[in-house]
Each structure stands twice: as C-alpha cells, then as structure tokens.
Short mmCIF file of C-alpha atoms and ligand atoms in Angstrom, two decimals:
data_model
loop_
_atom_site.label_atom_id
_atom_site.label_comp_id
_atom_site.label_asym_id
_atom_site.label_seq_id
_atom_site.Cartn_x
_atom_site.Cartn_y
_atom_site.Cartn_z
CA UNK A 19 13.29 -16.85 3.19
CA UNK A 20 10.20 -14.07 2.34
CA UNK A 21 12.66 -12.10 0.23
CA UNK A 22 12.98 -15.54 -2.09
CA UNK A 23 9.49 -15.98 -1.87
CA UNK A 24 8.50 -12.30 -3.62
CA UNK A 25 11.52 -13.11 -6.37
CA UNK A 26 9.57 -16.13 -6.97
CA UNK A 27 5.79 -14.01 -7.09
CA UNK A 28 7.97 -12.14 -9.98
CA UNK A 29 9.50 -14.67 -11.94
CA UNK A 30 5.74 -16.49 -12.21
CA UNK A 31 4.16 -13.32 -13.10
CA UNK A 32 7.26 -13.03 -15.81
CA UNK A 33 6.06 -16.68 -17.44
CA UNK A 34 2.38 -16.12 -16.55
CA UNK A 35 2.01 -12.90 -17.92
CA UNK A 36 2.66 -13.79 -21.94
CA UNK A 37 2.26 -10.45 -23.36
CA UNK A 38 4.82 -8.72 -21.00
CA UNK A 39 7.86 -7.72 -23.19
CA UNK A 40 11.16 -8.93 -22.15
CA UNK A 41 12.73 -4.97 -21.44
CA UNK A 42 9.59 -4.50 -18.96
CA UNK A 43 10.96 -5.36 -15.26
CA UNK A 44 8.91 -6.87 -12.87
CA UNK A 45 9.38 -6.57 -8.81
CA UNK A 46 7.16 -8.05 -6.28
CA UNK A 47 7.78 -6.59 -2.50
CA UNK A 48 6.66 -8.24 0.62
CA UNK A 49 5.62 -4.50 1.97
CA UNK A 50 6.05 -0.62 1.05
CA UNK A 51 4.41 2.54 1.84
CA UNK A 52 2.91 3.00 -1.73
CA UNK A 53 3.88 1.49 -5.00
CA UNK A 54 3.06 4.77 -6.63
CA UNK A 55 5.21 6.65 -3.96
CA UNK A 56 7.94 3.97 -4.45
CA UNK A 57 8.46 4.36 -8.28
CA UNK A 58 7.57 8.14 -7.77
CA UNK A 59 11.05 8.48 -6.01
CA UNK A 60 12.99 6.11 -8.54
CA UNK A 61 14.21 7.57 -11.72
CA UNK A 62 15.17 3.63 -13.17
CA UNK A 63 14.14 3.14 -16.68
CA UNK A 64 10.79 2.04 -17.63
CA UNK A 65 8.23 0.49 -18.08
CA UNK A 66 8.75 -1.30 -14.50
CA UNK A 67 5.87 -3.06 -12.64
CA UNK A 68 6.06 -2.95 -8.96
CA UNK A 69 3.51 -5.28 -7.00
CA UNK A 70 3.35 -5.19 -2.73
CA UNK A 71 1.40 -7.68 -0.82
CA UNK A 72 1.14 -5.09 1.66
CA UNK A 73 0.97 -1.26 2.01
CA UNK A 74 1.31 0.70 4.46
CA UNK A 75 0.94 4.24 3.04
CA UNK A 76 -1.60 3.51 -0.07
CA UNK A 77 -2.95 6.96 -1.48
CA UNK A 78 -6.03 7.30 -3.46
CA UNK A 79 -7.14 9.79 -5.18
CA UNK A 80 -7.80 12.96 -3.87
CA UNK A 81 -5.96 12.24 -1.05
CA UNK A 82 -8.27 9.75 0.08
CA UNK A 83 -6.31 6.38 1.39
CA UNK A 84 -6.04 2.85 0.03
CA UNK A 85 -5.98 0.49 2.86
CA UNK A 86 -6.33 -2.93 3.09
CA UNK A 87 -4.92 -5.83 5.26
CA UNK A 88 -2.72 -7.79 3.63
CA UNK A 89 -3.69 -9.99 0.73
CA UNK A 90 -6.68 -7.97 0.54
CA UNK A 91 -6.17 -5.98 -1.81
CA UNK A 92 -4.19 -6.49 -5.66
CA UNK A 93 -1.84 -3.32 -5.68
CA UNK A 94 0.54 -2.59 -7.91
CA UNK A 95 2.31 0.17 -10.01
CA UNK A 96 3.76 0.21 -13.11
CA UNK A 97 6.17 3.40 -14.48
CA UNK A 98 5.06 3.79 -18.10
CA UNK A 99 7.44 6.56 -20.32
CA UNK A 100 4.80 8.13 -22.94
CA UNK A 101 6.76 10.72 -25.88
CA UNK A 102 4.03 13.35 -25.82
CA UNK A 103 3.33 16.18 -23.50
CA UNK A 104 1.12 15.41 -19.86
CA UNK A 105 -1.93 17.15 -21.50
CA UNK A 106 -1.89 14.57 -24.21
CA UNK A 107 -2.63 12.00 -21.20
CA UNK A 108 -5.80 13.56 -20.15
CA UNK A 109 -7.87 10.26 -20.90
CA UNK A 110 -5.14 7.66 -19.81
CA UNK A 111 -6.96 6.31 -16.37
CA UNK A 112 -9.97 5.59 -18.51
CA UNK A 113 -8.04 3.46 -21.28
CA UNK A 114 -6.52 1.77 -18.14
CA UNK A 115 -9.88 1.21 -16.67
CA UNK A 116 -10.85 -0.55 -19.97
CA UNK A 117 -7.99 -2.61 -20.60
CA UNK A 118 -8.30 -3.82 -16.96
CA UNK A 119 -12.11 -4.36 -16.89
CA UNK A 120 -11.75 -6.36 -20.05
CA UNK A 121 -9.16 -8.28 -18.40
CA UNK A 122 -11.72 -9.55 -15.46
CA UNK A 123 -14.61 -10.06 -17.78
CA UNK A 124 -11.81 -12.33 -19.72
CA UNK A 125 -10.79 -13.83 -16.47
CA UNK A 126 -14.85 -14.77 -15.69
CA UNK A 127 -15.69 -11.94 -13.12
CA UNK A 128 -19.50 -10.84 -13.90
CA UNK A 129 -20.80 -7.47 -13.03
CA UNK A 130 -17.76 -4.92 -13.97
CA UNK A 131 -18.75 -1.60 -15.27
CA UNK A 132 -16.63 1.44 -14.78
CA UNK A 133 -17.49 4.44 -13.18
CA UNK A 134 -16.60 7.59 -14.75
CA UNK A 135 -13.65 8.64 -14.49
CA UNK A 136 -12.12 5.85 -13.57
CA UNK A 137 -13.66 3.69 -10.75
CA UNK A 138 -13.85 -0.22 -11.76
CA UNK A 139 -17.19 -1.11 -10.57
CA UNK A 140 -18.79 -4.63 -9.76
CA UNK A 141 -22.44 -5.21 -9.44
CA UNK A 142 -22.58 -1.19 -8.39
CA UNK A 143 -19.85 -1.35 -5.62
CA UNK A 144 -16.39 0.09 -6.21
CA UNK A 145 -14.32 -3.18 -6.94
CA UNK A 146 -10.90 -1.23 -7.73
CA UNK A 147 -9.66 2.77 -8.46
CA UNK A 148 -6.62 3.66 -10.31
CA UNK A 149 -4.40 6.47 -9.13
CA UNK A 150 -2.16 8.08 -12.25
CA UNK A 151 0.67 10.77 -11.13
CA UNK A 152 2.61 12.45 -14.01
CA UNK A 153 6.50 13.84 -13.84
CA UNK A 154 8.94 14.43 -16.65
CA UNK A 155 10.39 11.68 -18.20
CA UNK A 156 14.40 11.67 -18.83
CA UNK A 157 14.45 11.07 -22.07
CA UNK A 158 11.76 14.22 -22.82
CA UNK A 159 7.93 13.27 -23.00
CA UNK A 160 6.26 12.37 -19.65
CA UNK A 161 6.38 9.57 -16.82
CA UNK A 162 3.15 8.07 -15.95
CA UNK A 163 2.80 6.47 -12.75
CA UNK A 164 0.03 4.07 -13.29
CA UNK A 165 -1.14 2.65 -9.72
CA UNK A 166 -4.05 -0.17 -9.51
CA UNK A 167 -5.75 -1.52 -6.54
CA UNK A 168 -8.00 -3.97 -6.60
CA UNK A 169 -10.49 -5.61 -3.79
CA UNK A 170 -9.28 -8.89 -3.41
CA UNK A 171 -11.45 -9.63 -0.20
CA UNK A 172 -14.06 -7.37 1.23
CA UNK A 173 -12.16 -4.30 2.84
CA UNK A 174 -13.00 -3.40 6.35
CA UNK A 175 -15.67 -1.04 7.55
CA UNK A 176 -15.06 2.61 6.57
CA UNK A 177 -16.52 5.56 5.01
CA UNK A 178 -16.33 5.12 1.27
CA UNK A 179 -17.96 7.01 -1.29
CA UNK A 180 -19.38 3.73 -3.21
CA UNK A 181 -19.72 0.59 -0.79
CA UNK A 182 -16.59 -1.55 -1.45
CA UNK A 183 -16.81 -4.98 -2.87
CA UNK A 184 -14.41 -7.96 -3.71
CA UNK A 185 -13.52 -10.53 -6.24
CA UNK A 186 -13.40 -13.39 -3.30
CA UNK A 187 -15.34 -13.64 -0.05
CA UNK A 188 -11.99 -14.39 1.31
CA UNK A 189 -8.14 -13.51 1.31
CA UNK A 190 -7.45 -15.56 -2.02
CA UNK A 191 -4.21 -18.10 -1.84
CA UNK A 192 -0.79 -17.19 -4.06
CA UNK A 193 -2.12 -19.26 -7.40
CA UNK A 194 -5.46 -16.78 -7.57
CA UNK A 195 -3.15 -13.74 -7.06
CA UNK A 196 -0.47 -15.05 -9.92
CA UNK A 197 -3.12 -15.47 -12.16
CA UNK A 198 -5.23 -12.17 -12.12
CA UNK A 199 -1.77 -10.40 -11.39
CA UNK A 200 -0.55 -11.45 -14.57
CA UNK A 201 -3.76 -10.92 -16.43
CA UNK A 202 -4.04 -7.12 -15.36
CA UNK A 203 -0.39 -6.81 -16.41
CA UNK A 204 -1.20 -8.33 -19.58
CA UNK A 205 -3.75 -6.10 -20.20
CA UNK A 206 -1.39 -2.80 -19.76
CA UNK A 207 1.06 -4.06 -21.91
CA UNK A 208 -1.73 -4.59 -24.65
CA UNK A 209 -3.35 -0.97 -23.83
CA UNK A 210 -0.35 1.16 -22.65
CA UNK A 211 1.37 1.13 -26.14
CA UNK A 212 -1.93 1.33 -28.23
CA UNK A 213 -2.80 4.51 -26.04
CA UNK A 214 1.04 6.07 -26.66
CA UNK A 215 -0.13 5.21 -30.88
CA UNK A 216 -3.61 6.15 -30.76
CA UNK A 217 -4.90 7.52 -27.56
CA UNK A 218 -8.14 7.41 -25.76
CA UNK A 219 -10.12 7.18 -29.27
CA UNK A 220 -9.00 3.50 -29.66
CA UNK A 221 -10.68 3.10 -26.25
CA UNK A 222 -13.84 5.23 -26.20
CA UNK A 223 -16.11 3.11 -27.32
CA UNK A 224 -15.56 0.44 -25.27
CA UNK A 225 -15.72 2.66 -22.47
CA UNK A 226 -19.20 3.66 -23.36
CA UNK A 227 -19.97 -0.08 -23.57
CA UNK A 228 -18.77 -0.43 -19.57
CA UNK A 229 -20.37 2.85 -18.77
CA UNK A 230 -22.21 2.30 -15.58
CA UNK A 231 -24.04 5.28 -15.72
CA UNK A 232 -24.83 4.94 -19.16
CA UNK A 233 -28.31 6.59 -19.52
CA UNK A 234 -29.26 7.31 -16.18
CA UNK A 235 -29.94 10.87 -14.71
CA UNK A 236 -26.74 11.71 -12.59
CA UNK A 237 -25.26 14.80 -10.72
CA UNK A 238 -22.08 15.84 -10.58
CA UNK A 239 -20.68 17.21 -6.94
CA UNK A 240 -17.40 19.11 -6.39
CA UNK A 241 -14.78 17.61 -4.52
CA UNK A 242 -13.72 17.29 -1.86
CA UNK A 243 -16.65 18.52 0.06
CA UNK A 244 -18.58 16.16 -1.89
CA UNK A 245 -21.91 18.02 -1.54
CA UNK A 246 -22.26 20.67 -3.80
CA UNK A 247 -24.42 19.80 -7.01
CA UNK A 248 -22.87 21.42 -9.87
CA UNK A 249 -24.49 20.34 -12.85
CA UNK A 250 -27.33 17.56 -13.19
CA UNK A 251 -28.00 15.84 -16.41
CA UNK A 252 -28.25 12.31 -18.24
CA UNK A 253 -25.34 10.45 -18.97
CA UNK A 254 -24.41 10.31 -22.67
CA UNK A 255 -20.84 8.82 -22.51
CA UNK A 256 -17.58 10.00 -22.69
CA UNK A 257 -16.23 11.91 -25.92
CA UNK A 258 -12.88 10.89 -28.16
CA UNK A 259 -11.36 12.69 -25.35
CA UNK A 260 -12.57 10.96 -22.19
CA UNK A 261 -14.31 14.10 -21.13
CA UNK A 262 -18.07 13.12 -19.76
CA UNK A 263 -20.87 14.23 -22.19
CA UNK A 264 -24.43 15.02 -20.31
CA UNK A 265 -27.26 15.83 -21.52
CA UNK A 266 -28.73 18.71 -19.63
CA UNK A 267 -32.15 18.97 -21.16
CA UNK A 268 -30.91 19.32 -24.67
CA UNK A 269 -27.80 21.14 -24.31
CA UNK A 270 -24.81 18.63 -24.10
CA UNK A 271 -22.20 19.52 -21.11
CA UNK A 272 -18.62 18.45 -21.72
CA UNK A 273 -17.11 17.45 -17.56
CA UNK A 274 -13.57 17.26 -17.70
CA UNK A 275 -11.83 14.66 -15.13
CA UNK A 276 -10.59 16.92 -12.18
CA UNK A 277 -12.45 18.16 -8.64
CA UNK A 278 -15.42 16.81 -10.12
CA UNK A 279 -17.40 13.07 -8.83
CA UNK A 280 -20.22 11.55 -10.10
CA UNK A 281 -23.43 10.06 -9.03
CA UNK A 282 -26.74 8.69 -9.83
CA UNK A 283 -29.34 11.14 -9.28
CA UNK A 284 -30.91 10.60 -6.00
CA UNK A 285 -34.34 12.88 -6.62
CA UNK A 286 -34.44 11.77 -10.11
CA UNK A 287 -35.14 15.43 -11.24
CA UNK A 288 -34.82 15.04 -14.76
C1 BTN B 308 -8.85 5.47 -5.99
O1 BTN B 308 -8.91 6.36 -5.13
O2 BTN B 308 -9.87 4.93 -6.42
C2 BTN B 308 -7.52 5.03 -6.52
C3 BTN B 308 -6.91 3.95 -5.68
C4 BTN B 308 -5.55 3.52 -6.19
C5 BTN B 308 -4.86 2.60 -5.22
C6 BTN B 308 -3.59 2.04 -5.80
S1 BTN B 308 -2.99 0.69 -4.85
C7 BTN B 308 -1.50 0.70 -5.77
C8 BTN B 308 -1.11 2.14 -5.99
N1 BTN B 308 -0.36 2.62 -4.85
C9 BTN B 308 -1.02 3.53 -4.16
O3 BTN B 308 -0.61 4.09 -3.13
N2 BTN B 308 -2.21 3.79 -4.74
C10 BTN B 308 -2.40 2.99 -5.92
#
C-alpha cells in the first residue's frame, strides 16, 4: 500500500540520516501542493522535515514555479524555530546553500558552486534553489520555512533564468533518493543550529570559497522584469552578513538579498 511505502521512505531517512536528532520528525508524502505551503499552514512543533515525491503546486522564488515530474526533482521542507527576531535571518538561505553544497561535494557530485543569493549551481547550470518563508514562532522568536529542491533528472523544457541541470541523466531509483535525502538532511541539522549560535559569519567564508561569480565582472538586474541593469561591478564576495560586496571601480557596493538577481556581465564593461 503507497501510504506504507512513504512511512518506510521516512523511517530509512530516520536510520540513514545519523545526525538527525531524535525530537526532529520526519514525513515523507506520496504528493502535495508544496512542502513549504504544507508546513506553512501547520502550526506542529518543530523542527519537522517534510519530503513529497511529487508536487503539484511547487513555488519558487519570486513567484516563479518549481515543477518537475515526479522523481525528478528532491523537494522537501523542513520547519526550523530560530529565538531571534526575522531580521536576524537575513543570511539564512546562504548558510543553507553551504551546508547543502558541502553535502554533494561530500556525496561525490563535481561542479557545485552557488550562485548568489542562493542558487546551488553545477558546472554553471542551476542544479537546485532554496525558497525560505518566515512567520512567528509560538514560543516567541521566528519560524523558518526552509524549502529545497533539487534536479534529480533534467527538468523539462521551459524558460529558466540559468539552464537547468541534474545530478542523474535519469529519474534515479528509491536507494539514490534515501541516500542524498538523508545527506541534505544531515547537513541542516549540522548548519541550522550553528546558524541559530553563530549566524552567517560561521558560514561566510565558505561561501566565498563556492562563490561562482567569484571575481568576474557581473550586473545586477531588478526583478521581476529582469532587465534593468542597476549596478555593474566585480564580484568581491559576500560580507559577515551575506550581503554581496562589488567592486564598482574602487568603491565597494554592499547588494542586499531582495528584488535584486545576478549575472555575469555579458559586454564585459569593466
Ligand atoms: C528557487 O526559485 O530557486 C527556489 C526553489 C525552491 C523549490 C522548493 S521544492 C520544496 C519547497 N516547496 C516549494 O514549493 N518550494 C520549495
């Protein structure tokens, strides 16, 4: 029976995944709209990792969507309660980012880089995103919503702002899913608390060291239109912060995460 079958998908993940503390509960589901939507609407303590072989409502970021047939695509959520205030978060997605690209450069996968703010990149196509939504937590402090898709197989044909590539060239079986399900988990339960201690400085740097941009002229456009250059500059890194330092001939620009995307510099101007 399928509803056995996800039970089962959890209780491996629960002896797979060896860093996953006992009080965290782990779901799989055979199909929802969102996971992010899902634990959006629940109010059940936390931390709680929710995994769907299938959605059919998957959100992106700026309202993009996050669509893949099923199998495709790794997606899961996990409802994280942090004690400090939602501005304290600002640099959250790119800890997560880190902790999850140094979970597939652990697993074997060559060619991850992140993109700021916080695409997961592989050999320069977008390989992942991560989708963070903030609310009030019961207790005081603030709920994070943590959502994490990942190309499993190559997504169909669509108009994406980076061209989309996969860990497999095909739907992977259940034993490849376990394993880099429980990995990725692994990897939050290392990072999640460390951020709540330290924040994004214990990350920075090895940010910087995944930086795909690190160097390289870039522009920055303003969403959603996606066209208009508003600033142009080399890539430094990213600050204690997270915020994206460039070097605009000298003087270094601070970009906060927000309506803001980044690419390389097609007219290399600078
Ligand atoms: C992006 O736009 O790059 C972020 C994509 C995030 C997709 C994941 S899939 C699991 C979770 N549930 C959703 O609806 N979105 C996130």
């Amino acid at each position: 029976m399928k509803i056995e079958r996800e039970s089962r998908r959890a209780d491996a993940l629960r002896v797979l995944g060896r860093k996953v503390p006992a009080h965290w509960s782990i779901e799989v589901q055979a199909r929802c709209d969102s996971t992010n939507s899902e634990l959006v609407r629940r109010s059940d303590p936390t931390p709680v990792a929710l995994f769907a072989l299938e959605q059919t409502a998957g959100r992106g970021r700026r309202g993009r969507i996050w669509s893949a047939r099923p199998g495709d695509s790794l997606t899961f959520s996990l409802a994280f309660d942090f004690p400090c205030r939602a501005d304290a978060l600002a640099g959250l997605s790119l800890a997560v980012g880190v902790a999850l690209a140094d979970a597939l450069v652990a697993q074997g996968v060559d060619g991850i880089a992140l993109k700021w703010p916080n695409d997961l990149m592989r050999h320069g196509g977008k390989l992942g995103g991560i989708l963070i939504e903030l609310a009030s937590a019961s207790g005081g402090g603030t709920r994070a919503v943590i959502g994490v898709g990942v190309n499993l197989a190559p997504p169909a044909e669509g108009d994406y702002a980076s061209p989309p590539v996969a860990l497999y060239a095909d739907t992977p079986g259940q034993d490849d899913w376990l394993r880099l399900a429980a990995a990725l988990l692994d990897a939050l339960a290392d990072a999640l608390p460390l951020f709540a201690d330290q924040g994004f400085a214990a990350f920075g740097e090895r940010w910087n060291g995944y930086n795909l941009h690190a160097g390289r002229d870039v522009v920055m456009l303003d969403e959603p239109q996606a066209r208009l250059v508003s600033l142009r500059g080399r890539c430094v890194g990213v600050d204690r912060d997270g915020a994206l330092l460039l070097d605009c001939g000298g003087r270094i620009e601070r970009v906060l995460a927000g309506d803001v995307s980044l690419r390389a510099d097609p007219t290399g101007a600078r």
